[in-house]
PDB file of C-alpha atoms and ligand atoms in Angstrom:
ATOM      1  CA  UNK A   1      75.635  84.990 -35.254  1.00 38.00           C
ATOM      2  CA  UNK A   2      72.394  82.880 -34.985  1.00 41.00           C
ATOM      3  CA  UNK A   3      72.014  82.848 -30.963  1.00 42.00           C
ATOM      4  CA  UNK A   4      73.710  84.165 -28.099  1.00 42.00           C
ATOM      5  CA  UNK A   5      76.641  82.848 -27.117  1.00 44.00           C
ATOM      6  CA  UNK A   6      78.537  83.903 -24.183  1.00 44.00           C
ATOM      7  CA  UNK A   7      82.555  82.447 -24.000  1.00 47.00           C
ATOM      8  CA  UNK A   8      82.539  83.462 -20.477  1.00 45.00           C
ATOM      9  CA  UNK A   9      80.006  81.331 -19.159  1.00 59.00           C
ATOM     10  CA  UNK A  10      80.987  78.748 -21.718  1.00 73.00           C
ATOM     11  CA  UNK A  11      84.351  78.162 -20.461  1.00 79.00           C
ATOM     12  CA  UNK A  12      82.892  77.477 -17.079  1.00 92.00           C
ATOM     13  CA  UNK A  13      79.819  75.700 -18.017  1.00 97.00           C
ATOM     14  CA  UNK A  14      79.623  72.230 -17.255  1.00 97.00           C
ATOM     15  CA  UNK A  15      77.634  70.998 -19.983  1.00 98.00           C
ATOM     16  CA  UNK A  16      80.191  72.474 -22.543  1.00 97.00           C
ATOM     17  CA  UNK A  17      82.781  70.573 -20.598  1.00 96.00           C
ATOM     18  CA  UNK A  18      81.095  67.404 -21.252  1.00 97.00           C
ATOM     19  CA  UNK A  19      80.921  68.541 -25.064  1.00 97.00           C
ATOM     20  CA  UNK A  20      84.335  69.387 -25.540  1.00 96.00           C
ATOM     21  CA  UNK A  21      84.796  65.721 -23.573  1.00 95.00           C
ATOM     22  CA  UNK A  22      86.902  67.830 -20.897  1.00 94.00           C
ATOM     23  CA  UNK A  23      84.580  65.632 -18.652  1.00 93.00           C
ATOM     24  CA  UNK A  24      84.254  61.929 -19.628  1.00 91.00           C
ATOM     25  CA  UNK A  25      80.760  61.198 -20.152  1.00 92.00           C
ATOM     26  CA  UNK A  26      79.135  58.462 -22.598  1.00 96.00           C
ATOM     27  CA  UNK A  27      76.931  59.791 -25.471  1.00 98.00           C
ATOM     28  CA  UNK A  28      73.790  57.891 -26.233  1.00 98.00           C
ATOM     29  CA  UNK A  29      73.430  60.031 -29.089  1.00 98.00           C
ATOM     30  CA  UNK A  30      75.473  62.878 -30.842  1.00 98.00           C
ATOM     31  CA  UNK A  31      75.355  64.263 -34.181  1.00 98.00           C
ATOM     32  CA  UNK A  32      76.752  67.337 -35.792  1.00 97.00           C
ATOM     33  CA  UNK A  33      74.522  69.899 -33.335  1.00 98.00           C
ATOM     34  CA  UNK A  34      73.553  67.684 -30.269  1.00 98.00           C
ATOM     35  CA  UNK A  35      74.805  65.203 -27.991  1.00 98.00           C
ATOM     36  CA  UNK A  36      72.428  62.974 -25.544  1.00 98.00           C
ATOM     37  CA  UNK A  37      73.704  61.499 -22.121  1.00 98.00           C
ATOM     38  CA  UNK A  38      71.948  60.186 -18.973  1.00 98.00           C
ATOM     39  CA  UNK A  39      71.616  62.352 -15.931  1.00 98.00           C
ATOM     40  CA  UNK A  40      73.880  62.236 -13.437  1.00 97.00           C
ATOM     41  CA  UNK A  41      70.921  62.214 -10.635  1.00 97.00           C
ATOM     42  CA  UNK A  42      68.130  60.235 -12.558  1.00 97.00           C
ATOM     43  CA  UNK A  43      64.534  60.597 -11.534  1.00 96.00           C
ATOM     44  CA  UNK A  44      62.765  57.832 -13.162  1.00 97.00           C
ATOM     45  CA  UNK A  45      64.381  54.703 -14.963  1.00 98.00           C
ATOM     46  CA  UNK A  46      65.191  56.624 -18.197  1.00 98.00           C
ATOM     47  CA  UNK A  47      66.571  60.182 -17.729  1.00 98.00           C
ATOM     48  CA  UNK A  48      68.280  61.466 -20.689  1.00 98.00           C
ATOM     49  CA  UNK A  49      69.437  64.883 -21.026  1.00 98.00           C
ATOM     50  CA  UNK A  50      69.469  66.050 -25.012  1.00 99.00           C
ATOM     51  CA  UNK A  51      71.739  69.308 -25.382  1.00 98.00           C
ATOM     52  CA  UNK A  52      73.244  71.406 -28.316  1.00 98.00           C
ATOM     53  CA  UNK A  53      76.236  71.337 -28.500  1.00 98.00           C
ATOM     54  CA  UNK A  54      76.944  74.952 -28.645  1.00 97.00           C
ATOM     55  CA  UNK A  55      76.411  77.573 -25.553  1.00 97.00           C
ATOM     56  CA  UNK A  56      72.777  78.454 -25.407  1.00 98.00           C
ATOM     57  CA  UNK A  57      71.801  79.491 -21.746  1.00 98.00           C
ATOM     58  CA  UNK A  58      68.026  78.704 -21.955  1.00 98.00           C
ATOM     59  CA  UNK A  59      64.740  78.541 -24.055  1.00 98.00           C
ATOM     60  CA  UNK A  60      64.849  82.287 -23.589  1.00 98.00           C
ATOM     61  CA  UNK A  61      67.931  83.026 -25.696  1.00 98.00           C
ATOM     62  CA  UNK A  62      66.721  81.135 -28.650  1.00 98.00           C
ATOM     63  CA  UNK A  63      66.015  82.923 -31.789  1.00 98.00           C
ATOM     64  CA  UNK A  64      64.088  82.059 -35.066  1.00 98.00           C
ATOM     65  CA  UNK A  65      67.430  80.703 -37.083  1.00 98.00           C
ATOM     66  CA  UNK A  66      67.371  78.152 -33.993  1.00 98.00           C
ATOM     67  CA  UNK A  67      64.201  76.279 -35.073  1.00 98.00           C
ATOM     68  CA  UNK A  68      65.591  73.771 -36.943  1.00 98.00           C
ATOM     69  CA  UNK A  69      67.818  72.784 -34.225  1.00 98.00           C
ATOM     70  CA  UNK A  70      65.015  73.215 -31.396  1.00 98.00           C
ATOM     71  CA  UNK A  71      63.049  70.662 -33.867  1.00 98.00           C
ATOM     72  CA  UNK A  72      66.290  68.354 -33.899  1.00 98.00           C
ATOM     73  CA  UNK A  73      66.313  68.025 -29.995  1.00 98.00           C
ATOM     74  CA  UNK A  74      62.838  66.951 -29.635  1.00 98.00           C
ATOM     75  CA  UNK A  75      63.337  64.862 -32.567  1.00 98.00           C
ATOM     76  CA  UNK A  76      66.502  63.228 -30.895  1.00 98.00           C
ATOM     77  CA  UNK A  77      64.369  62.181 -27.790  1.00 98.00           C
ATOM     78  CA  UNK A  78      61.894  60.793 -29.621  1.00 98.00           C
ATOM     79  CA  UNK A  79      64.173  58.748 -31.624  1.00 98.00           C
ATOM     80  CA  UNK A  80      66.031  57.696 -28.340  1.00 98.00           C
ATOM     81  CA  UNK A  81      62.549  57.016 -26.935  1.00 98.00           C
ATOM     82  CA  UNK A  82      61.954  54.687 -29.525  1.00 98.00           C
ATOM     83  CA  UNK A  83      65.561  53.062 -28.977  1.00 98.00           C
ATOM     84  CA  UNK A  84      65.132  52.646 -25.296  1.00 98.00           C
ATOM     85  CA  UNK A  85      61.066  50.904 -26.021  1.00 98.00           C
ATOM     86  CA  UNK A  86      59.559  53.543 -23.647  1.00 98.00           C
ATOM     87  CA  UNK A  87      57.723  55.428 -26.863  1.00 98.00           C
ATOM     88  CA  UNK A  88      54.438  53.590 -26.371  1.00 97.00           C
ATOM     89  CA  UNK A  89      54.108  53.605 -22.763  1.00 97.00           C
ATOM     90  CA  UNK A  90      54.931  57.570 -23.071  1.00 97.00           C
ATOM     91  CA  UNK A  91      57.281  59.880 -21.276  1.00 97.00           C
ATOM     92  CA  UNK A  92      58.185  63.450 -20.311  1.00 97.00           C
ATOM     93  CA  UNK A  93      60.104  66.188 -22.544  1.00 98.00           C
ATOM     94  CA  UNK A  94      60.864  69.139 -20.197  1.00 98.00           C
ATOM     95  CA  UNK A  95      62.519  72.266 -20.532  1.00 98.00           C
ATOM     96  CA  UNK A  96      62.958  74.260 -17.334  1.00 98.00           C
ATOM     97  CA  UNK A  97      63.660  77.881 -18.043  1.00 98.00           C
ATOM     98  CA  UNK A  98      65.121  80.347 -15.530  1.00 97.00           C
ATOM     99  CA  UNK A  99      64.768  80.792 -11.581  1.00 96.00           C
ATOM    100  CA  UNK A 100      60.873  80.309 -12.003  1.00 96.00           C
ATOM    101  CA  UNK A 101      61.367  77.394 -14.300  1.00 97.00           C
ATOM    102  CA  UNK A 102      63.745  75.708 -11.981  1.00 96.00           C
ATOM    103  CA  UNK A 103      66.907  75.590 -14.464  1.00 98.00           C
ATOM    104  CA  UNK A 104      69.650  74.756 -12.400  1.00 98.00           C
ATOM    105  CA  UNK A 105      72.541  74.506 -15.558  1.00 98.00           C
ATOM    106  CA  UNK A 106      72.527  77.316 -17.762  1.00 97.00           C
ATOM    107  CA  UNK A 107      73.191  75.524 -21.067  1.00 98.00           C
ATOM    108  CA  UNK A 108      69.929  74.416 -22.587  1.00 98.00           C
ATOM    109  CA  UNK A 109      68.807  70.701 -21.872  1.00 98.00           C
ATOM    110  CA  UNK A 110      65.615  68.826 -22.950  1.00 98.00           C
ATOM    111  CA  UNK A 111      65.014  66.143 -20.155  1.00 98.00           C
ATOM    112  CA  UNK A 112      63.647  63.039 -21.858  1.00 98.00           C
ATOM    113  CA  UNK A 113      62.033  61.116 -18.394  1.00 98.00           C
ATOM    114  CA  UNK A 114      60.197  57.735 -18.892  1.00 98.00           C
ATOM    115  CA  UNK A 115      60.350  54.189 -17.863  1.00 98.00           C
ATOM    116  CA  UNK A 116      57.846  54.597 -15.007  1.00 97.00           C
ATOM    117  CA  UNK A 117      54.550  56.715 -14.656  1.00 95.00           C
ATOM    118  CA  UNK A 118      55.575  59.916 -13.541  1.00 92.00           C
ATOM    119  CA  UNK A 119      53.961  61.774 -11.304  1.00 90.00           C
ATOM    120  CA  UNK A 120      52.486  65.210 -11.980  1.00 88.00           C
ATOM    121  CA  UNK A 121      53.271  68.186  -9.667  1.00 85.00           C
ATOM    122  CA  UNK A 122      53.249  71.378 -10.847  1.00 85.00           C
ATOM    123  CA  UNK A 123      52.112  74.017  -8.245  1.00 89.00           C
ATOM    124  CA  UNK A 124      53.733  76.868  -6.639  1.00 90.00           C
ATOM    125  CA  UNK A 125      56.385  76.523  -3.911  1.00 86.00           C
TER     126      UNK A 125
HETATM  127  P1  5GP B   1      67.742  71.628 -14.898  1.00 78.86           P
HETATM  128  O1  5GP B   1      67.274  71.787 -13.031  1.00 78.86           O
HETATM  129  O2  5GP B   1      68.546  72.986 -15.232  1.00 78.86           O
HETATM  130  O3  5GP B   1      66.575  71.069 -15.751  1.00 78.86           O
HETATM  131  O4  5GP B   1      68.264  70.138 -14.936  1.00 78.86           O
HETATM  132  C1  5GP B   1      69.910  69.885 -14.894  1.00 78.86           C
HETATM  133  C2  5GP B   1      70.098  68.428 -14.564  1.00 78.86           C
HETATM  134  O5  5GP B   1      71.218  68.301 -15.046  1.00 78.86           O
HETATM  135  C3  5GP B   1      69.772  67.724 -13.681  1.00 78.86           C
HETATM  136  O6  5GP B   1      68.526  66.831 -13.704  1.00 78.86           O
HETATM  137  C4  5GP B   1      70.987  67.335 -13.038  1.00 78.86           C
HETATM  138  O7  5GP B   1      70.906  65.979 -12.370  1.00 78.86           O
HETATM  139  C5  5GP B   1      71.707  67.505 -13.941  1.00 78.86           C
HETATM  140  N1  5GP B   1      73.152  67.282 -14.077  1.00 78.86           N
HETATM  141  C6  5GP B   1      74.097  68.239 -13.373  1.00 78.86           C
HETATM  142  N2  5GP B   1      75.125  68.327 -13.385  1.00 78.86           N
HETATM  143  C7  5GP B   1      75.549  67.224 -14.387  1.00 78.86           C
HETATM  144  C8  5GP B   1      76.787  66.728 -14.655  1.00 78.86           C
HETATM  145  O8  5GP B   1      77.797  66.881 -14.425  1.00 78.86           O
HETATM  146  N3  5GP B   1      76.498  65.510 -15.373  1.00 78.86           N
HETATM  147  C9  5GP B   1      75.209  65.063 -15.788  1.00 78.86           C
HETATM  148  N4  5GP B   1      75.169  63.979 -16.699  1.00 78.86           N
HETATM  149  N5  5GP B   1      74.065  65.616 -15.601  1.00 78.86           N
HETATM  150  C10 5GP B   1      74.299  66.908 -14.841  1.00 78.86           C
HETATM  151 ZN1   ZN B   2      77.667  75.605 -21.843  1.00 78.86          ZN
END
């Protein structure tokens, strides 16, 4: 097994349900291992989530064997940024991880955020 998979959590995982089309959602990108779709609560004109089809909880659960997957998620984000014409002005890529990282959905996801100049606020609550 190349990474931690949990059938219990994947059954109730909202992003697994989106991958399986149990919750209808248009994909802006799809390949054999990744899908991408718009965030339901966008914080900027472009806000896309790039996720692995396989249930992986967070960056903490990534294994060495997942390095190609992780790299492909970043390359998918780059490709979407170019397609959506935000490459030149730039964008933010964000992996929230765990409680202190503010991760709310426990299925690995990469935020692609752009289309406007973004505030940078990183401080303890
Ligand atoms: P996190 O805080 O875990 O990094 O980000 C989770 C993101 O998932 C949030 O930006 C939230 O708006 C988004 N989200 C949560 N539930 C859904 C959903 O059902 N559909 C979509 N498209 N986005 C969701
Ligand atoms: Zn999942």
